[in-house]
PDB file of C-alpha atoms in Angstrom:
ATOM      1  CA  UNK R   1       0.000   0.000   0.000  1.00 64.00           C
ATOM      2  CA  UNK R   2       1.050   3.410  -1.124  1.00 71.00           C
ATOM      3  CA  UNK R   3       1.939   6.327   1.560  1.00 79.00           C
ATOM      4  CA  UNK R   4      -0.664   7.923  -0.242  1.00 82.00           C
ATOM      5  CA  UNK R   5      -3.669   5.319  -0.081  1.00 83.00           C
ATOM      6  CA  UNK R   6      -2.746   4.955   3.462  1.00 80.00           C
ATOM      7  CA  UNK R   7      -3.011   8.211   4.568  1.00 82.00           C
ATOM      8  CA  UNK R   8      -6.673   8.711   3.014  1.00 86.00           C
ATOM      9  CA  UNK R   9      -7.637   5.413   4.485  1.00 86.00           C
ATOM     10  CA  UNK R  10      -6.716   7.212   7.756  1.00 85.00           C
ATOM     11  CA  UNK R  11      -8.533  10.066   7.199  1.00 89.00           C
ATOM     12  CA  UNK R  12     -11.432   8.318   6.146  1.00 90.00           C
ATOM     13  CA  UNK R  13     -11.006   6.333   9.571  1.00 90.00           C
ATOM     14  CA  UNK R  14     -11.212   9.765  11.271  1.00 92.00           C
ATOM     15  CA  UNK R  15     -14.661  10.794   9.300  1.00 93.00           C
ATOM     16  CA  UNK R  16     -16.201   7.677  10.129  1.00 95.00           C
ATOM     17  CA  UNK R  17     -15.288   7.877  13.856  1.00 94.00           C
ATOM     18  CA  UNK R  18     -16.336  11.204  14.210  1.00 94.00           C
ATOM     19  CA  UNK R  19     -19.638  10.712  12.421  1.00 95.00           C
ATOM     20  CA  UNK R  20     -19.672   7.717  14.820  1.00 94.00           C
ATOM     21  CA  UNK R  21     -19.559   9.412  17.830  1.00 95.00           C
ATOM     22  CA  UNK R  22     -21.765  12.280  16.543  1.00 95.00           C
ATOM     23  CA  UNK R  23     -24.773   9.486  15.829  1.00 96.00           C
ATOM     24  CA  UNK R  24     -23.570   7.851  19.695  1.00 95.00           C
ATOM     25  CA  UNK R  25     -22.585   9.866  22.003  1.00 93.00           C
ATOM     26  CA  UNK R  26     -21.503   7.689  24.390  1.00 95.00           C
ATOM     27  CA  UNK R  27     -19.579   5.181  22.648  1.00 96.00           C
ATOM     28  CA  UNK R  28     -16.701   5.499  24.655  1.00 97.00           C
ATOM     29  CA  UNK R  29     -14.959   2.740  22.049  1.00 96.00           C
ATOM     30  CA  UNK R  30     -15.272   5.257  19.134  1.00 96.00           C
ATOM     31  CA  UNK R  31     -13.960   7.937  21.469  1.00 97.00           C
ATOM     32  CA  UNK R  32     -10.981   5.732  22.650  1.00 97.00           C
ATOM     33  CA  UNK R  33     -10.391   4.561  18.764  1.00 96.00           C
ATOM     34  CA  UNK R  34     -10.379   8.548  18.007  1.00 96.00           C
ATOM     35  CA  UNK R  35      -7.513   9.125  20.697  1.00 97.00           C
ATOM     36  CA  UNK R  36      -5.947   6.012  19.423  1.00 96.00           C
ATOM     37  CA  UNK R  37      -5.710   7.461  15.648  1.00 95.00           C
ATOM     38  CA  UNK R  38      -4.970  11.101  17.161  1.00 95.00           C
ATOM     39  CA  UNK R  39      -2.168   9.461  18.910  1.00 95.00           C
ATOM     40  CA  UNK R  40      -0.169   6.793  17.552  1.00 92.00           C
ATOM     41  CA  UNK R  41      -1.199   7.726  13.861  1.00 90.00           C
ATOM     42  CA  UNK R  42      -1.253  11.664  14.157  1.00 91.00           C
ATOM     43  CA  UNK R  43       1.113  12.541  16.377  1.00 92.00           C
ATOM     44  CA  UNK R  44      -1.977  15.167  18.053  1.00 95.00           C
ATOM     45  CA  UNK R  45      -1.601  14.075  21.274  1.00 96.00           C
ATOM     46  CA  UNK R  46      -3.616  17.464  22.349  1.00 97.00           C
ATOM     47  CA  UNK R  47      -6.917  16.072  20.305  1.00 96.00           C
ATOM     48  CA  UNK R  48      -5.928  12.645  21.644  1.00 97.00           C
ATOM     49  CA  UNK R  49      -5.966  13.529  25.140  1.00 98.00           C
ATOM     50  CA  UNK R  50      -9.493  15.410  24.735  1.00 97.00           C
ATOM     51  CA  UNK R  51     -10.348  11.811  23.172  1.00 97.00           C
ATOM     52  CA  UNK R  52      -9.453   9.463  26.033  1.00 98.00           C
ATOM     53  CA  UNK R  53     -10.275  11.525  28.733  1.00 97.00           C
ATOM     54  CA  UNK R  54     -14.269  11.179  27.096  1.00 97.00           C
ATOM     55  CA  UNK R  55     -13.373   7.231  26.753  1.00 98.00           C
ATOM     56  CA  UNK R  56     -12.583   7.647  30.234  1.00 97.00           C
ATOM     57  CA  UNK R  57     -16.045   9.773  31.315  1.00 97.00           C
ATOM     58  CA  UNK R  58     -18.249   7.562  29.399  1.00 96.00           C
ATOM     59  CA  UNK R  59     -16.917   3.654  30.336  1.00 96.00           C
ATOM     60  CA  UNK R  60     -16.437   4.300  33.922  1.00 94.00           C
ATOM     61  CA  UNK R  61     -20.341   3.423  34.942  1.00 91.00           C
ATOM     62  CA  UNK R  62     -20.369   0.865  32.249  1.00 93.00           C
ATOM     63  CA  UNK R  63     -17.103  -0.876  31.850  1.00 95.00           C
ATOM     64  CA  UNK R  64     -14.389  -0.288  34.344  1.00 95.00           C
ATOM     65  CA  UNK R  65     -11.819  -2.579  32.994  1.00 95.00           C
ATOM     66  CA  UNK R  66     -11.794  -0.175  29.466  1.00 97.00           C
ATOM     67  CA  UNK R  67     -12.172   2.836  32.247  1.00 97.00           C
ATOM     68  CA  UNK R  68      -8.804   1.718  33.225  1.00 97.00           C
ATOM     69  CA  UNK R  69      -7.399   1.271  29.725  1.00 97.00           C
ATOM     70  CA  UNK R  70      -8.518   4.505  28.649  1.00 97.00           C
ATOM     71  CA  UNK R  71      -6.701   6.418  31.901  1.00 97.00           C
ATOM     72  CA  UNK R  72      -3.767   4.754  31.293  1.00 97.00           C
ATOM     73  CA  UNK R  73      -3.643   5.617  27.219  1.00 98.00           C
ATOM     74  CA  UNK R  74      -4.697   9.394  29.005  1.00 98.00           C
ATOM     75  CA  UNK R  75      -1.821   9.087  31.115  1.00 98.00           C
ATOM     76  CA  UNK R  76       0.803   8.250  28.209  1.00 97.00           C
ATOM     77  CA  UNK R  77      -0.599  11.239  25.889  1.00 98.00           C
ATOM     78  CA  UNK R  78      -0.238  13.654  29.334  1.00 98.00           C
ATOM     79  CA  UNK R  79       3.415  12.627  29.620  1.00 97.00           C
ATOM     80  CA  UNK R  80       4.223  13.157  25.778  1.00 96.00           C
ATOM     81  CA  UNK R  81       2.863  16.825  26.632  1.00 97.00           C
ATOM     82  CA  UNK R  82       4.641  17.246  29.560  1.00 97.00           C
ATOM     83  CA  UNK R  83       1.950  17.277  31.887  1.00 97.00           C
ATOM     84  CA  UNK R  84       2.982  15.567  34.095  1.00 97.00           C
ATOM     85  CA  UNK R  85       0.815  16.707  37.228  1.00 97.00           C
ATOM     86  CA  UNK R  86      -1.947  15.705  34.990  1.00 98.00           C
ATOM     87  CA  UNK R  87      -1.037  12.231  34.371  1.00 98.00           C
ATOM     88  CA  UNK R  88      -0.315  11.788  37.876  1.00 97.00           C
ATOM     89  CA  UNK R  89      -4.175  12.522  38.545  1.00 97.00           C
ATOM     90  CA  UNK R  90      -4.937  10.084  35.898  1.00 97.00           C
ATOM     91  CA  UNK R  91      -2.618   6.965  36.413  1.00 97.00           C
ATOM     92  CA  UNK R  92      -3.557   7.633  40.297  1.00 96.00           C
ATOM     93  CA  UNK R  93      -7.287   7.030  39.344  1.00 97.00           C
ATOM     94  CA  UNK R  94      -6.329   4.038  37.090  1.00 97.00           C
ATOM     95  CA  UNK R  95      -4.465   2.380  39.929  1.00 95.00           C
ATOM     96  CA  UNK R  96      -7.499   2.768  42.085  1.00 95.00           C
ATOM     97  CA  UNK R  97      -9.882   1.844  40.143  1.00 95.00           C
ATOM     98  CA  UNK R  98      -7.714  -1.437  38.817  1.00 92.00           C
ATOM     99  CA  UNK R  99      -7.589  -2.192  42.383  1.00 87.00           C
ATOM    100  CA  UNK R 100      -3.581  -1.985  42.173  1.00 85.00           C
ATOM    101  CA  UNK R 101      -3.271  -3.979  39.035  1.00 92.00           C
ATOM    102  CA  UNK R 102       0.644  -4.804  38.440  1.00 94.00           C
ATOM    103  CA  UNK R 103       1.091  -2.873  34.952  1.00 95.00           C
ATOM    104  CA  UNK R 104      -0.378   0.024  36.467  1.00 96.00           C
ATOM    105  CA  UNK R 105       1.050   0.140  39.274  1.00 95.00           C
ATOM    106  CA  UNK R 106       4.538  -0.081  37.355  1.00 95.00           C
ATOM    107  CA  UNK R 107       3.375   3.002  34.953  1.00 96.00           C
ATOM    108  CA  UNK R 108       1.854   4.737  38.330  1.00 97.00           C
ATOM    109  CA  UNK R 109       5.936   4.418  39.764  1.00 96.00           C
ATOM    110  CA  UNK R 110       7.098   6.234  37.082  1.00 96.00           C
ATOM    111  CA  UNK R 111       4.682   9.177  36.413  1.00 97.00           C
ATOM    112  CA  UNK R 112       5.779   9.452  40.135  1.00 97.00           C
ATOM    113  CA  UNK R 113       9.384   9.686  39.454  1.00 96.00           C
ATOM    114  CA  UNK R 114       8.384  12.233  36.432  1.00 96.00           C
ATOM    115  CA  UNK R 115       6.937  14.265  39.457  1.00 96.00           C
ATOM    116  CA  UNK R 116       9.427  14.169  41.271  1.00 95.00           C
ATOM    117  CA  UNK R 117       8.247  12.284  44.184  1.00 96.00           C
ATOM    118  CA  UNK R 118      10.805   9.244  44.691  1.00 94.00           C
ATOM    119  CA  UNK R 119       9.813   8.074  48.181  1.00 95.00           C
ATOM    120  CA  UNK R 120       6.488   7.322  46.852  1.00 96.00           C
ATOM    121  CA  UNK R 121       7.914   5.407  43.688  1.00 95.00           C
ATOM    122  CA  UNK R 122      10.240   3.732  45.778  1.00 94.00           C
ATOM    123  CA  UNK R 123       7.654   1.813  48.162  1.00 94.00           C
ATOM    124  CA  UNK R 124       5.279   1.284  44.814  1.00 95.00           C
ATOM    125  CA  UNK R 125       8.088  -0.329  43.041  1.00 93.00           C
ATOM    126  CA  UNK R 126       9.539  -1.988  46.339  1.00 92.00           C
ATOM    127  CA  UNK R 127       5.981  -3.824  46.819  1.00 93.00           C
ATOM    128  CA  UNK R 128       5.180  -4.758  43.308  1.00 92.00           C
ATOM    129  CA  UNK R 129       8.783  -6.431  42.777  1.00 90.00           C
ATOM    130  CA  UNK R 130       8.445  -8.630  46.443  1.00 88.00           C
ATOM    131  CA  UNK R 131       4.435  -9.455  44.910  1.00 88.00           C
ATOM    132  CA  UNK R 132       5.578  -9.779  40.910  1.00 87.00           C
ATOM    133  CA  UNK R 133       9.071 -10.789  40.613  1.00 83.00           C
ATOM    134  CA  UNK R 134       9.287 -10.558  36.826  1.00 86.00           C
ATOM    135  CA  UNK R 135       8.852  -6.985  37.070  1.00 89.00           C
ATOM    136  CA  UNK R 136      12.423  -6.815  38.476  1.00 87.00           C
ATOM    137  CA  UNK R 137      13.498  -7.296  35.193  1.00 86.00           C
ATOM    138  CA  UNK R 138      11.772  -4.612  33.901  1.00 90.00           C
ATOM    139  CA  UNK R 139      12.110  -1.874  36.193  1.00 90.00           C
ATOM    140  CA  UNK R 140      16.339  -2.520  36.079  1.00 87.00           C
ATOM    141  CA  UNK R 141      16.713  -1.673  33.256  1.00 88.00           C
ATOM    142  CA  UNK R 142      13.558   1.337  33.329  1.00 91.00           C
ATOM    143  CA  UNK R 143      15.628   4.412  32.461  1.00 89.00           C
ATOM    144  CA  UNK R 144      13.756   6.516  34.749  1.00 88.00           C
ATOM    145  CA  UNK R 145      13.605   3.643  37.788  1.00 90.00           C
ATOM    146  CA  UNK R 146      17.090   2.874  37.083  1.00 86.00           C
ATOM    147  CA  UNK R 147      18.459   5.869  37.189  1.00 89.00           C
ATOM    148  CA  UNK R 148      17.406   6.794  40.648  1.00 90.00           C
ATOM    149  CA  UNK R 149      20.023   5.382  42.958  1.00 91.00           C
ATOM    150  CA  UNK R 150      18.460   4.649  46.115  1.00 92.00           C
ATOM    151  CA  UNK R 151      15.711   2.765  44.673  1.00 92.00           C
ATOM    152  CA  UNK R 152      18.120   0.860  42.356  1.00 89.00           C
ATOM    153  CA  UNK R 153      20.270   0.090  45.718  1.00 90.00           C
ATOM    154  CA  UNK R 154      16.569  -1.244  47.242  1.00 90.00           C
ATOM    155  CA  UNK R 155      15.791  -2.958  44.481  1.00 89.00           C
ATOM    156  CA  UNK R 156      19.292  -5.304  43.990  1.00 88.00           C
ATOM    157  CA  UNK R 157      19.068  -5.574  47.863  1.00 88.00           C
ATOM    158  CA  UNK R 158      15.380  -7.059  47.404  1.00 85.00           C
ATOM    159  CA  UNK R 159      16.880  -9.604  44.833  1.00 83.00           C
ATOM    160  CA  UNK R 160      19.836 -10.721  47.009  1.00 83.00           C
ATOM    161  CA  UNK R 161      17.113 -11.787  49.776  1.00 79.00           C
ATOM    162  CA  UNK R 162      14.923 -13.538  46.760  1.00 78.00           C
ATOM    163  CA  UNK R 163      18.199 -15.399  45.705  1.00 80.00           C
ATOM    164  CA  UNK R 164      18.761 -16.672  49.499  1.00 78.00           C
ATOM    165  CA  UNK R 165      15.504 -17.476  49.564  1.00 74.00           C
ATOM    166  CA  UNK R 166      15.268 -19.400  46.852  1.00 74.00           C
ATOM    167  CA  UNK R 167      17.786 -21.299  47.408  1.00 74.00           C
ATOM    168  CA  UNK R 168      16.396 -22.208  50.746  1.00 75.00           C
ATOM    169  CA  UNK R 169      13.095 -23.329  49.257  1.00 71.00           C
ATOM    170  CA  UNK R 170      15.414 -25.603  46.755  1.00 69.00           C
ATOM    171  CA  UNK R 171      17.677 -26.914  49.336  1.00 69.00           C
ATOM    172  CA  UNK R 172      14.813 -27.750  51.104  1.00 69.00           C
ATOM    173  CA  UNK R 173      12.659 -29.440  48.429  1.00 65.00           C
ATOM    174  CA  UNK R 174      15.724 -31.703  47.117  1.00 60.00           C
ATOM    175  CA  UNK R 175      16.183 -32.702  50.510  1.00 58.00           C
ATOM    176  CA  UNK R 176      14.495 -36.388  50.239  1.00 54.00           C
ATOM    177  CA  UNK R 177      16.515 -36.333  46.663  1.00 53.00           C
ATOM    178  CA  UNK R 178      19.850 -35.864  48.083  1.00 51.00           C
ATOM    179  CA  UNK R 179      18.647 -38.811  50.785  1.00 50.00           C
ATOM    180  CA  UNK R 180      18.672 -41.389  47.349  1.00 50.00           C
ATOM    181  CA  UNK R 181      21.935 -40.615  45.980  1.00 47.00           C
ATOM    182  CA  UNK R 182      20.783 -37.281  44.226  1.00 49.00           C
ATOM    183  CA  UNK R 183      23.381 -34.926  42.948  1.00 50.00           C
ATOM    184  CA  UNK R 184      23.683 -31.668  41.419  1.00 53.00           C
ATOM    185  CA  UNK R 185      24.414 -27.655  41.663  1.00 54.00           C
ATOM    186  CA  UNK R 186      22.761 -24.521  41.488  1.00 52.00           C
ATOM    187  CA  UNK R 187      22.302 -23.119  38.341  1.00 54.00           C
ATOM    188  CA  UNK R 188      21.839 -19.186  37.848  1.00 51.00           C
ATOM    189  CA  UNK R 189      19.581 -18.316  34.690  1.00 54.00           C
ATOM    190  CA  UNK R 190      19.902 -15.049  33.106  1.00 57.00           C
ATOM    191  CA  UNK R 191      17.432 -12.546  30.999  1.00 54.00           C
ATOM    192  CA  UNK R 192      18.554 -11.081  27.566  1.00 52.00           C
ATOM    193  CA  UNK R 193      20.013  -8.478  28.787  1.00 52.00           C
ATOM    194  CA  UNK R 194      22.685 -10.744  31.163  1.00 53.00           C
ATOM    195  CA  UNK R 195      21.427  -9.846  34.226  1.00 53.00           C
ATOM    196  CA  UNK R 196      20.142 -12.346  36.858  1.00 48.00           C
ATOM    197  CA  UNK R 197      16.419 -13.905  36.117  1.00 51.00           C
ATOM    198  CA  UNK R 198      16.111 -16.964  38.742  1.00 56.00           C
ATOM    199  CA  UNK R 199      18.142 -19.631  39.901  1.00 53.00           C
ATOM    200  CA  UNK R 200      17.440 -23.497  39.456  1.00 57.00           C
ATOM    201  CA  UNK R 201      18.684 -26.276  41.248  1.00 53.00           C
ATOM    202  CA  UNK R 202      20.127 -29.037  38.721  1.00 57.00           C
ATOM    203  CA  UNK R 203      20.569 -32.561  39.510  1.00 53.00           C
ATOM    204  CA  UNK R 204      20.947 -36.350  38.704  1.00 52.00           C
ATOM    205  CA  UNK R 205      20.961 -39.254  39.825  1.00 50.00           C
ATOM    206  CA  UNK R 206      23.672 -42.031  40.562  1.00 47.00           C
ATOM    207  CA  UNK R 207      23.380 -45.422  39.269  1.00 49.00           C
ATOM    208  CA  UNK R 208      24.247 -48.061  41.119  1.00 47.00           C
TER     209      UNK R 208
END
C-alpha cells in the first residue's frame, strides 16, 4: 500500500469515527479509537488527550476494565505533553480503580518519578517487585527507575534476599533427593540483557 492510499484510508477512519460518535454519544470505544488514531497515527496528542479523557467519562459506569485502559492511554498522551501533574491525577485514578493492578502500578511508579516524588515510587516499586518478581526485570533496566540510585540500591538488595531465599526453598525441596543418591548444583539463569532472572537447582541421579 502506497503512503498515499494509506493516509486517506486514515482520514477516512477519522470521518467515520467522528460521524460515529456524533450518531452515539456515548460510545466510549469510538472515542478511545479517536484518541488512538490522534495518537499513535497523528502525532496530536492534544486532540488525543481530549479523546481518552471522554473514553474515560463515558466507560467508567459501564465498563471499568476499558475505564482503566482509557486512563492509562490518558496518562501516556499527558506525559508526551509534559503534563505531568496531569497524568499523575490520571494513572492515580487508574491504579485505584484497577484495584492496584501490576502494569499500572509499574506506569503509576514512574509518572511518580516524572513528578518528582521518589519516596512514593520507591515503596510502589519496592511492593510490586516482592508481589511480581518478573517486574524486576523490567524496572532494572527502566531508564527513569534505574536511574534513581536509592531505589536501584533497594531494588538489587530485594533480589539478594529472593536469591537466598530461593535457594532455601530448593535446598529444602531436594532434601528427600539428596537422601537417594541425588546430585547436582545450582544453576543461575539469566534474561537477555545478562542480568540475573532466577536460579534453578540441577541434579541427577547415581546409578548403582
Amino acid at each position: 500500500m502506497s503512503t498515499e492510499r494509506a493516509k486517506i484510508l486514515l482520514e477516512e477512519a477519522i470521518i467515520l469515527l467522528k460521524e460515529s460518535i456524533e450518531i452515539s454519544p456515548f460510545d466510549y470505544r469510538a472515542h478511545f479509537d479517536l484518541g488512538y488514531v490522534n495518537s499513535f497515527y497523528k502525532n496530536n496528542n492534544v486532540e488525543a488527550e481530549n479523546n481518552f479523557n471522554n473514553a474515560v467519562l463515558r466507560s467508567l459506569q459501564k465498563d471499568k476494565k476499558f475505564a482503566v485502559y482509557s486512563l492509562r492511554h490518558l496518562t501516556d498522551v499527558r506525559k508526551q505533553l509534559c503534563k505531568y501533574e496531569e497524568a499523575l491525577c490520571s494513572i492515580k485514578e487508574a491504579s485505584d480503580l484497577s484495584e492496584r493492578d501490576p502494569q499500572t502500578q509499574f506506569e503509576y511508579t514512574q509518572i511518580l518519578l516524572l513528578n518528582n516524588k521518589e519516596e512514593e515510587a520507591k515503596s510502589i516499586i519496592i511492593d510490586l517487585v516482592e508481589n511480581e518478581d518478573c517486574y524486576f526485570d523490567i524496572a532494572i533496566v527502566d531508564p527513569n527507575i534505574s536511574k534513581d540510585d536509592d531505589i536501584l540500591k533497594s531494588l538489587l538488595n530485594l533480589r539478594k534476599v529472593y536469591i537466598r531465599k530461593k535457594k532455601r526453598q530448593i535446598i529444602s525441596s531436594f532434601k528427600d533427593y539428596w537422601e537417594n543418591d541425588l546430585v547436582g548444583t545450582f544453576v543461575v539463569k539469566r534474561n537477555m540483557f545478562g542480568k540475573y532472572k532466577d536460579i534453578e537447582f540441577e541434579h541427577v541421579k547415581l546409578k548403582n
